[in-house]
Coordinates of C-alpha atoms and ligand atoms in Angstrom, one line a residue:
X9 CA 17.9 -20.2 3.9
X10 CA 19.3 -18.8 7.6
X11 CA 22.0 -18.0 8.9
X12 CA 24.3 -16.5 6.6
X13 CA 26.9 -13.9 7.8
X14 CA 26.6 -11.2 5.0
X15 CA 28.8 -8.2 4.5
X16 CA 26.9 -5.2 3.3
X17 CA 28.4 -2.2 2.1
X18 CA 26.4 1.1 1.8
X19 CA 24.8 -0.4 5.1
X20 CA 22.9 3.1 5.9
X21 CA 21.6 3.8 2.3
X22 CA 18.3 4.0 0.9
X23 CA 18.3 0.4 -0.6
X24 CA 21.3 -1.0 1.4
X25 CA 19.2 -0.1 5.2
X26 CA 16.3 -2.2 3.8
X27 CA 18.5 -4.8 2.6
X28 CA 20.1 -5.0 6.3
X29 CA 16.9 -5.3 8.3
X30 CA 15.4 -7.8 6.2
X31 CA 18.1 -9.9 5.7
X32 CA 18.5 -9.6 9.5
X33 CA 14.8 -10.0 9.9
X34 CA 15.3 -13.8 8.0
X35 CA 17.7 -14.5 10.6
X36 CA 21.2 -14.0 8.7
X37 CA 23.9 -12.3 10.7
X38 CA 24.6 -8.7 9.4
X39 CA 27.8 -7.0 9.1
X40 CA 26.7 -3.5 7.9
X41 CA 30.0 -1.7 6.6
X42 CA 28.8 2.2 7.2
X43 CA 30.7 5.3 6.1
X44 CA 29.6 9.0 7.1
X45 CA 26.5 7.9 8.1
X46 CA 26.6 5.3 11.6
X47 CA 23.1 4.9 12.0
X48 CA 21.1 2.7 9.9
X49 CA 17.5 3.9 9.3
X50 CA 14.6 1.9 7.2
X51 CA 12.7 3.6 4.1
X52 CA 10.1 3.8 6.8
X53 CA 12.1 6.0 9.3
X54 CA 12.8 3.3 11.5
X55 CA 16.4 3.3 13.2
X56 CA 17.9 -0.2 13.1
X57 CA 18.8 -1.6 16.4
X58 CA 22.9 -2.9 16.4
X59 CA 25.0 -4.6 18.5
X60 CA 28.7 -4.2 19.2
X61 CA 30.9 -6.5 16.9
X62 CA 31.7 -9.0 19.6
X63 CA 27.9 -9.8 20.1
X64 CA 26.6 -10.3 16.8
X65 CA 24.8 -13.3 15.9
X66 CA 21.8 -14.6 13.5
X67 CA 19.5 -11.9 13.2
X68 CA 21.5 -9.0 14.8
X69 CA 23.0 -6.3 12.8
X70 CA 26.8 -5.4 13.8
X71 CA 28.4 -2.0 12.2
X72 CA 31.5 -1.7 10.9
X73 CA 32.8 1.6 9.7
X74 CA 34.9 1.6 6.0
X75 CA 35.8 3.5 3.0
X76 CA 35.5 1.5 0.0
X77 CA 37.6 3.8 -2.0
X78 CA 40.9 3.1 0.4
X79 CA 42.8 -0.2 0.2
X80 CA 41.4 -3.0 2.6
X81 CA 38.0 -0.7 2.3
X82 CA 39.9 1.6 5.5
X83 CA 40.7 -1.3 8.2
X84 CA 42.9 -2.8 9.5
X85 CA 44.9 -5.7 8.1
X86 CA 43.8 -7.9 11.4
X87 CA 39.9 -6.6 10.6
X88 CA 39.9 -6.8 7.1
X89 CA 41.4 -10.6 7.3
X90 CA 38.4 -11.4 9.6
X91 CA 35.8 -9.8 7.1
X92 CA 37.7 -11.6 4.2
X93 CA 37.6 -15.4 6.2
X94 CA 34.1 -14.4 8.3
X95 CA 31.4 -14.1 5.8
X96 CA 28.9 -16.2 3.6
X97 CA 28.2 -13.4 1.0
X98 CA 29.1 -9.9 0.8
X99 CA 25.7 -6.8 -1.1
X100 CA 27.8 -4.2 -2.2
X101 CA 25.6 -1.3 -2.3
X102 CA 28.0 1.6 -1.7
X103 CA 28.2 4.1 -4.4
X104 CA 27.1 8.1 -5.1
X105 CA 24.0 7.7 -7.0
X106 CA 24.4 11.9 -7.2
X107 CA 23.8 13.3 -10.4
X108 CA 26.5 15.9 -11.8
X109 CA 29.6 14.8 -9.8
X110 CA 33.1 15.2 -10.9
X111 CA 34.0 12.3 -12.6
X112 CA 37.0 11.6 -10.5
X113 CA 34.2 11.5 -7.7
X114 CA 32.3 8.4 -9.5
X115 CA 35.5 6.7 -10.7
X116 CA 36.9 6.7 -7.4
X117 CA 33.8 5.7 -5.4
X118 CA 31.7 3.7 -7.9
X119 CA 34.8 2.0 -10.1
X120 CA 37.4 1.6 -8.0
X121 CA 35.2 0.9 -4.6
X122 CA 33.4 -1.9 -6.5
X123 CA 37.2 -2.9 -7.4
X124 CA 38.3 -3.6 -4.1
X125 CA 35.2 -5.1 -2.9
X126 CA 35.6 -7.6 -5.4
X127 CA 39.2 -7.9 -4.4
X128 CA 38.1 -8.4 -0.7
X129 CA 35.7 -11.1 -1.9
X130 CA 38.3 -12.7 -3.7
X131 CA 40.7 -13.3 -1.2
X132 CA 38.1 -16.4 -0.1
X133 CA 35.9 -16.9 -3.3
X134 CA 33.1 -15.2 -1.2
X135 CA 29.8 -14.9 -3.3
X136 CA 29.2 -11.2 -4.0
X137 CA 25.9 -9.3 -4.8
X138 CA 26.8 -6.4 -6.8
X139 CA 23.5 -4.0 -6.9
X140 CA 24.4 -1.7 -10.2
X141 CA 21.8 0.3 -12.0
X142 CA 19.4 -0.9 -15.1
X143 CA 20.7 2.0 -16.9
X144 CA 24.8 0.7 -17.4
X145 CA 22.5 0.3 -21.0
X146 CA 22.9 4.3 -21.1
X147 CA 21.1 5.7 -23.9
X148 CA 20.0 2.5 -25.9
X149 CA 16.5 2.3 -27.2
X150 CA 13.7 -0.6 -27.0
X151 CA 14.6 -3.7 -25.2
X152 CA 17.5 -4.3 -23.1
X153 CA 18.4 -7.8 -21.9
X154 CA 19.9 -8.7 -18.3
X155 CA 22.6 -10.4 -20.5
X156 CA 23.2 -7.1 -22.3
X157 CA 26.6 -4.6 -21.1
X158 CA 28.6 -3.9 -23.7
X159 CA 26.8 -2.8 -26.7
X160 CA 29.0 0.6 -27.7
X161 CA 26.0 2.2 -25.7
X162 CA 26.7 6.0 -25.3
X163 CA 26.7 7.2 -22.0
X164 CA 23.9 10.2 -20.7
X165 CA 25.4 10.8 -17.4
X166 CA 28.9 9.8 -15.7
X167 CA 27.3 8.0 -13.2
X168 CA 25.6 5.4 -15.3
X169 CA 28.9 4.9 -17.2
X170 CA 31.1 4.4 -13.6
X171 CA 28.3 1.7 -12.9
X172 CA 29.2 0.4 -16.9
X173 CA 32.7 0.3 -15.7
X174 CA 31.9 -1.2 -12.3
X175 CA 30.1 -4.0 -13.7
X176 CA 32.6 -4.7 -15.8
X177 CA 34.9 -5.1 -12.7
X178 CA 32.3 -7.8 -11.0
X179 CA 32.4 -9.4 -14.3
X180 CA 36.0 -10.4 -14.2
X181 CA 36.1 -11.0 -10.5
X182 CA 37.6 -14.3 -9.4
X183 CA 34.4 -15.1 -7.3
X184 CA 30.8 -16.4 -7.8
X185 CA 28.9 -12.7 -8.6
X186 CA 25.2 -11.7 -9.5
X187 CA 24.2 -8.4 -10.4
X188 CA 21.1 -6.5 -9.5
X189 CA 20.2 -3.6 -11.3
X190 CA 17.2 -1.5 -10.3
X191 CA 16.2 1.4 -12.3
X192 CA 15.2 4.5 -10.6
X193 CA 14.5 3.7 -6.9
X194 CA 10.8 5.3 -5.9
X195 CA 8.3 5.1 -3.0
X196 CA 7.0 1.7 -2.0
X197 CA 4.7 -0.4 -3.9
X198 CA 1.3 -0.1 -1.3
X199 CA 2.2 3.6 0.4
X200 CA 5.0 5.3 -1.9
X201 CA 6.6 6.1 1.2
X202 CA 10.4 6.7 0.5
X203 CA 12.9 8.0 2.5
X204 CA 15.8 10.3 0.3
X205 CA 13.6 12.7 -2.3
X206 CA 16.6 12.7 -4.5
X207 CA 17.3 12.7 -7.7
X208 CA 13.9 12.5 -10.2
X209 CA 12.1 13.8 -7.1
X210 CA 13.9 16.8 -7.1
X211 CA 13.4 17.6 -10.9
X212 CA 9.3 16.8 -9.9
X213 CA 9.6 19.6 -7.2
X214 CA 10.7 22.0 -10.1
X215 CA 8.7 20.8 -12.2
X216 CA 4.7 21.0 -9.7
X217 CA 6.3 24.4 -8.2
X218 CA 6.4 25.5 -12.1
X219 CA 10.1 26.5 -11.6
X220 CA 11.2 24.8 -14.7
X221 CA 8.2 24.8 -17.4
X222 CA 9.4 23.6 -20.6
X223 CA 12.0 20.9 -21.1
X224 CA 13.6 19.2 -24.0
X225 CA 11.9 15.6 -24.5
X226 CA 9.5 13.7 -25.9
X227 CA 5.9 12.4 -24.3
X228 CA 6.8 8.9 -24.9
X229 CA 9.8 8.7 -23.6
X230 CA 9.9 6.0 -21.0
X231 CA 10.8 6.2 -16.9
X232 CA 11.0 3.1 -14.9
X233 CA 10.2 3.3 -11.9
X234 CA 10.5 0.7 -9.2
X235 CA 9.4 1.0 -6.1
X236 CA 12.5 0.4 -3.2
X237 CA 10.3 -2.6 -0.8
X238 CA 10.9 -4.4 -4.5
X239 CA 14.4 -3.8 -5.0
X240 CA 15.3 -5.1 -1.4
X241 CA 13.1 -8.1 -1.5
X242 CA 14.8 -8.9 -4.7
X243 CA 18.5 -8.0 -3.6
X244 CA 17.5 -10.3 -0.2
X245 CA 16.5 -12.9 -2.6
X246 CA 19.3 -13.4 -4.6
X247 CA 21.2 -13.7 -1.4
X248 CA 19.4 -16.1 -0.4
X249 CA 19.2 -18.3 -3.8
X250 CA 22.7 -17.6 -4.5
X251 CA 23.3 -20.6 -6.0
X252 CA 20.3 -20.3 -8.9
X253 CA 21.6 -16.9 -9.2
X254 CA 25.3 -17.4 -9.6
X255 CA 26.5 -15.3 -12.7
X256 CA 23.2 -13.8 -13.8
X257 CA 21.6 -10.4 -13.9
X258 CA 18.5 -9.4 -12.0
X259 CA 17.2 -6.2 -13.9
X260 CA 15.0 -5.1 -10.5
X261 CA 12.3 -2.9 -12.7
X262 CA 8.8 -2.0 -12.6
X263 CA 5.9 -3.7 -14.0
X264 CA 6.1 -1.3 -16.7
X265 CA 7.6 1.8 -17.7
X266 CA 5.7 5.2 -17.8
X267 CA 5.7 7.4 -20.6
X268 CA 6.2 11.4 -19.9
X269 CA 2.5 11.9 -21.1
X270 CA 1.4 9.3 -18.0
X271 CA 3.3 11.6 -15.8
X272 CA 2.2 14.9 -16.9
X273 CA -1.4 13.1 -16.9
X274 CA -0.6 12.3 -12.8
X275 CA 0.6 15.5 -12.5
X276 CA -2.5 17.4 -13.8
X277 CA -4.8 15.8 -11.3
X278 CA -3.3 17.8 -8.6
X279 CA -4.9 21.5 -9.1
X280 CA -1.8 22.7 -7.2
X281 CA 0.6 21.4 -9.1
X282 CA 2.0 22.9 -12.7
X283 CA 2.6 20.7 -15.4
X284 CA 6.2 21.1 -17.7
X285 CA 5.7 21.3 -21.5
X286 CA 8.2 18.7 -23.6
X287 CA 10.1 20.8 -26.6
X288 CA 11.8 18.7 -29.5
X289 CA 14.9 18.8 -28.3
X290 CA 16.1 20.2 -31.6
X291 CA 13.2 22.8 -31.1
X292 CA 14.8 23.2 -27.6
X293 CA 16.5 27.2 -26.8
X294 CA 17.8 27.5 -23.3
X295 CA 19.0 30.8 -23.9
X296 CA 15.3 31.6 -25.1
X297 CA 14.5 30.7 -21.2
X298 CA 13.0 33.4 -18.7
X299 CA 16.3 34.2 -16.6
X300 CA 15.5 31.8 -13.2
X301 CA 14.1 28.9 -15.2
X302 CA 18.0 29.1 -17.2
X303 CA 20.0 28.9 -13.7
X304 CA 17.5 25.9 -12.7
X305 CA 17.9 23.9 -16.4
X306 CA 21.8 24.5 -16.2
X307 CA 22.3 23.7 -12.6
X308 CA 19.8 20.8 -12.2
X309 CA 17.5 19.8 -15.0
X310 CA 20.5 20.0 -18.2
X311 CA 22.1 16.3 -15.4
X312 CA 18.8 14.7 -15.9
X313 CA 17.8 15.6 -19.6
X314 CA 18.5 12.6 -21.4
X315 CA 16.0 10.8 -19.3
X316 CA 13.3 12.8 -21.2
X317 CA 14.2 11.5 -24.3
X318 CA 15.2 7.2 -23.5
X319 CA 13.0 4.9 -24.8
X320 CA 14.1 1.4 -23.1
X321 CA 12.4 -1.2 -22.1
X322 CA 14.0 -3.6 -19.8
X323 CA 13.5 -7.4 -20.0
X324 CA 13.5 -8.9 -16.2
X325 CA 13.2 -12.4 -17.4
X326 CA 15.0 -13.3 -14.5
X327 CA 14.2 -10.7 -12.0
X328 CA 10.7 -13.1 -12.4
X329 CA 11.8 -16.5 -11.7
X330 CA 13.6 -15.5 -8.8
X331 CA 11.7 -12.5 -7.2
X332 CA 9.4 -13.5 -4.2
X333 CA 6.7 -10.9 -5.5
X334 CA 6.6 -8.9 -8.3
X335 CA 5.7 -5.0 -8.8
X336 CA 1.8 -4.7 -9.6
X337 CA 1.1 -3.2 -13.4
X338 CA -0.9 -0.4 -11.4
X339 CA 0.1 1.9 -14.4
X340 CA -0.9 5.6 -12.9
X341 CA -2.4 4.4 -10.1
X342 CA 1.0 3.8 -9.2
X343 CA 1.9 7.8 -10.2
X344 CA -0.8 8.8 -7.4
X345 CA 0.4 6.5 -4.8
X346 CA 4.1 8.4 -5.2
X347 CA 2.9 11.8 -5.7
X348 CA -0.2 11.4 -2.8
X349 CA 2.7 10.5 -0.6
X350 CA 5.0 13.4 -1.6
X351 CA 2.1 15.9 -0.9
X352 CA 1.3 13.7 2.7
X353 CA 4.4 14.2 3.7
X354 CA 4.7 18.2 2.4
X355 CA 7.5 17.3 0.0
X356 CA 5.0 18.3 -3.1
X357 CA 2.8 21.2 -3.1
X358 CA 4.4 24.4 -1.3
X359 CA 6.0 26.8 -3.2
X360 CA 8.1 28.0 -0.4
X361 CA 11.2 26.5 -1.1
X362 CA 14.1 28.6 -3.1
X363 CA 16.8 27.8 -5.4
X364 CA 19.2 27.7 -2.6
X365 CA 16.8 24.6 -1.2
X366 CA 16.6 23.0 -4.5
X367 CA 20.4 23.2 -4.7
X368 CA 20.9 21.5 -1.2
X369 CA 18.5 19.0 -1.8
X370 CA 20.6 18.1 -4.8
X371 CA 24.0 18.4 -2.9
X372 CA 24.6 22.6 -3.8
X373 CA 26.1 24.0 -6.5
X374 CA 29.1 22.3 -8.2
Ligands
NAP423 N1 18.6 5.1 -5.6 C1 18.4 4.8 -6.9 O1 17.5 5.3 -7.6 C2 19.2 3.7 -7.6 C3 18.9 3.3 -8.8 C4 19.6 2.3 -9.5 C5 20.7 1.8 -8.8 N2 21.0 2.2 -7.6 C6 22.2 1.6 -6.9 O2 21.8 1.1 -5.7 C7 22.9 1.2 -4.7 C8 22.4 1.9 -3.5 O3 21.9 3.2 -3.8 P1 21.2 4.1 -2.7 O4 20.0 4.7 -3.4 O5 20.9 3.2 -1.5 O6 22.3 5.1 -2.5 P2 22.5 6.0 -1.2 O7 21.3 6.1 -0.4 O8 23.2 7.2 -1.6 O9 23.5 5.1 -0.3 C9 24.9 5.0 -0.7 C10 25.6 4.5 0.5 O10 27.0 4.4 0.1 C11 27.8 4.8 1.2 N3 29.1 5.3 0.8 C12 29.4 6.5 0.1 N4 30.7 6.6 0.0 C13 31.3 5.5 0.6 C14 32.6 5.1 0.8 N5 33.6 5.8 0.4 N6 32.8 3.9 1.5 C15 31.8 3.2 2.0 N7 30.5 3.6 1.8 C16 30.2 4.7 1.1 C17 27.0 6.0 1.8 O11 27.4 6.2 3.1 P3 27.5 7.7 3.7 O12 26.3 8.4 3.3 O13 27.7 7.5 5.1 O14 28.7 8.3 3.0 C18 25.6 5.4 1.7 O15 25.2 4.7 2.8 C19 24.0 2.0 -5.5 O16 25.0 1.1 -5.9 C20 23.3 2.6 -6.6 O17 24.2 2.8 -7.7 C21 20.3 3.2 -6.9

């Protein structure tokens, strides 16, 4: 289908930029709502071309500049009513994906931003693709269903449980909704090329520059990992087939998840790289930790530790019906294509950087 006018939110993200050009590539006209950020770059660096409000059409990309945590997401009344009656669909993708925020940061921004985009699609029963994250199932183990919120799940991080809450919002919104919810967001399938090393590519840097050595965890713990072309085609896709996907969850996940032991097999094929050591978290002594590997495992690893010990497995049922390709089962092929492209690109591999470099990359001490 053509010729949509879709509203995205988090226009100049790292899934929501991909999401703009190729839905503008199909030929739908783009309303990008951007925040800090005005220009809109692709996972491959490329800067998206846009075109003043007044001249946008089908496959142009128009920006509009918002706060999804104010009322009317910032605008005016007169720009907000034109949004509201203007568009086909609206992709919220806004949201800090940051690690260790304050919560009032994520309830704010993730909670009550997602509240008043559902409000604004509301107002005219617009269809709204909410993109949310596979792991609103917080700590649950074995398989998780794209059915499944609620469960009494125990939360490891703040951020997951904003996206619970944020779901929870779309799921009571007086409009047609689907949800997409990738896992962790990695390099492309083909080249690994990704544009933000944040989040689990940070705790990798600590982990080859052998700045963090032992962790609490367990070698068969599971990561997804999906690669971000994926997650876009798939967000695109349920745009387009809005009306097969009305009211149904997309988990957008790998072909498969990868153990610890797969990683720290990847990881030992790089002779430059060190390898961490899992500890039984019961077995697990940070205080027993040489002095700079305590400040890195409070400051950065302790936000990411529970992900060394989930064990889920997420169904995509119908993630594959809909999805116009599907992640290859490349297993740690797929490893080497992300880390070849991290030590390409000299993300992976020097030693140089310090802790006040780690801490910037992860938005500096809190
Ligand atoms: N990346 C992942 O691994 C991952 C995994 C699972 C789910 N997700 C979900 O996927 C979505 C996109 O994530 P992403 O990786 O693309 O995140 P991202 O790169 O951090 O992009 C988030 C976008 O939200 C915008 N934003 C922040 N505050 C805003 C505000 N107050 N009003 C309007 N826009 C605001 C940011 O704009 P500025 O930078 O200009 O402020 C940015 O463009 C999120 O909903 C996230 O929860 C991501």
């Amino acid at each position: 289908m053509s010729g949509l006018r879709v509203l995205v939110t988090g226009a100049a993200g790292l899934v929501g930029a991909e999401v703009v050009a190729r839905l503008a590539g199909e030929g739908h006209t783009v309303l990008a709502l951007v925040h800090k950020r005005p220009a809109i770059v692709r996972n491959d660096g490329e800067v998206v071309r846009t075109v003043p409000a007044g001249q946008s059409g089908p496959g142009l990309v128009s920006c509009v500049a918002g706060d999804v945590t104010k009322p009317m997401l910032g605008l005016t009344a007169e720009r907000y009513e034109e949004l509201a009656a203007g568009v086909d669909r609206i992709v919220h993708s806004a949201a800090t994906t940051d690690f260790g925020r304050r919560w009032e940061t994520y309830e704010s921004l993730n909670v009550d931003g997602t509240r008043n985009v559902v409000r604004l699609a509301s107002e005219r029963a617009v269809p709204l693709v909410h993109v949310s994250t596979a792991y609103v199932c917080g700590e649950r183990t074995g398989r998780v269903l794209e059915d499944d919120l609620d469960v009494g799940q125990r939360f490891g991080t703040g951020y997951e449980r904003s996206k619970f809450l944020a779901e929870q919002e779309v799921r009571a919104a007086a409009t047609p909704v689907a949800v997409v919810r990738p896992s962790m967001v990695v390099g492309t399938q083909e080249s690994g090329v990704i544009r933000d090393f944040k989040n689990m590519y940070v705790v990798l840097k600590l982990f080859t520059q052998g700045r963090v050595r032992s962790v609490p965890g367990f070698y068969d713990a599971l990561l997804d990992l999906v690669p971000v072309d994926y997650v876009a085609a798939l967000i695109c896709q349920v745009v387009n087939r809005f009306d097969e996907a009305r009211g149904l969850t997309f988990h957008a996940v790998g072909a498969a998840p990868h153990t610890l032991l797969d990683v720290s097999n990847a990881l030992a094929e790089y002779p430059m790289f060190e390898v961490p050591h899992y500890v039984s978290p019961s077995a697990f002594d940070v205080d027993a930790l040489p002095p700079d590997e305590r400040v890195y495992y409070r400051r950065i690893i302790a936000m990411y530790e529970s992900f060394f010990r989930r064990r889920a497995r997420f169904d995509d049922t119908n993630a594959a019906r809909l999805a116009p390709w599907r992640p290859e089962a490349t297993g740690v092929d797929y490893l080497r294509t992300l880390l070849d492209h991290c030590v390409r690109v000299g993300y992976l591999g020097r030693a140089e950087a310090g802790i006040g470099d780690v801490l910037r990359l992860t938005g500096g001490p809190r």
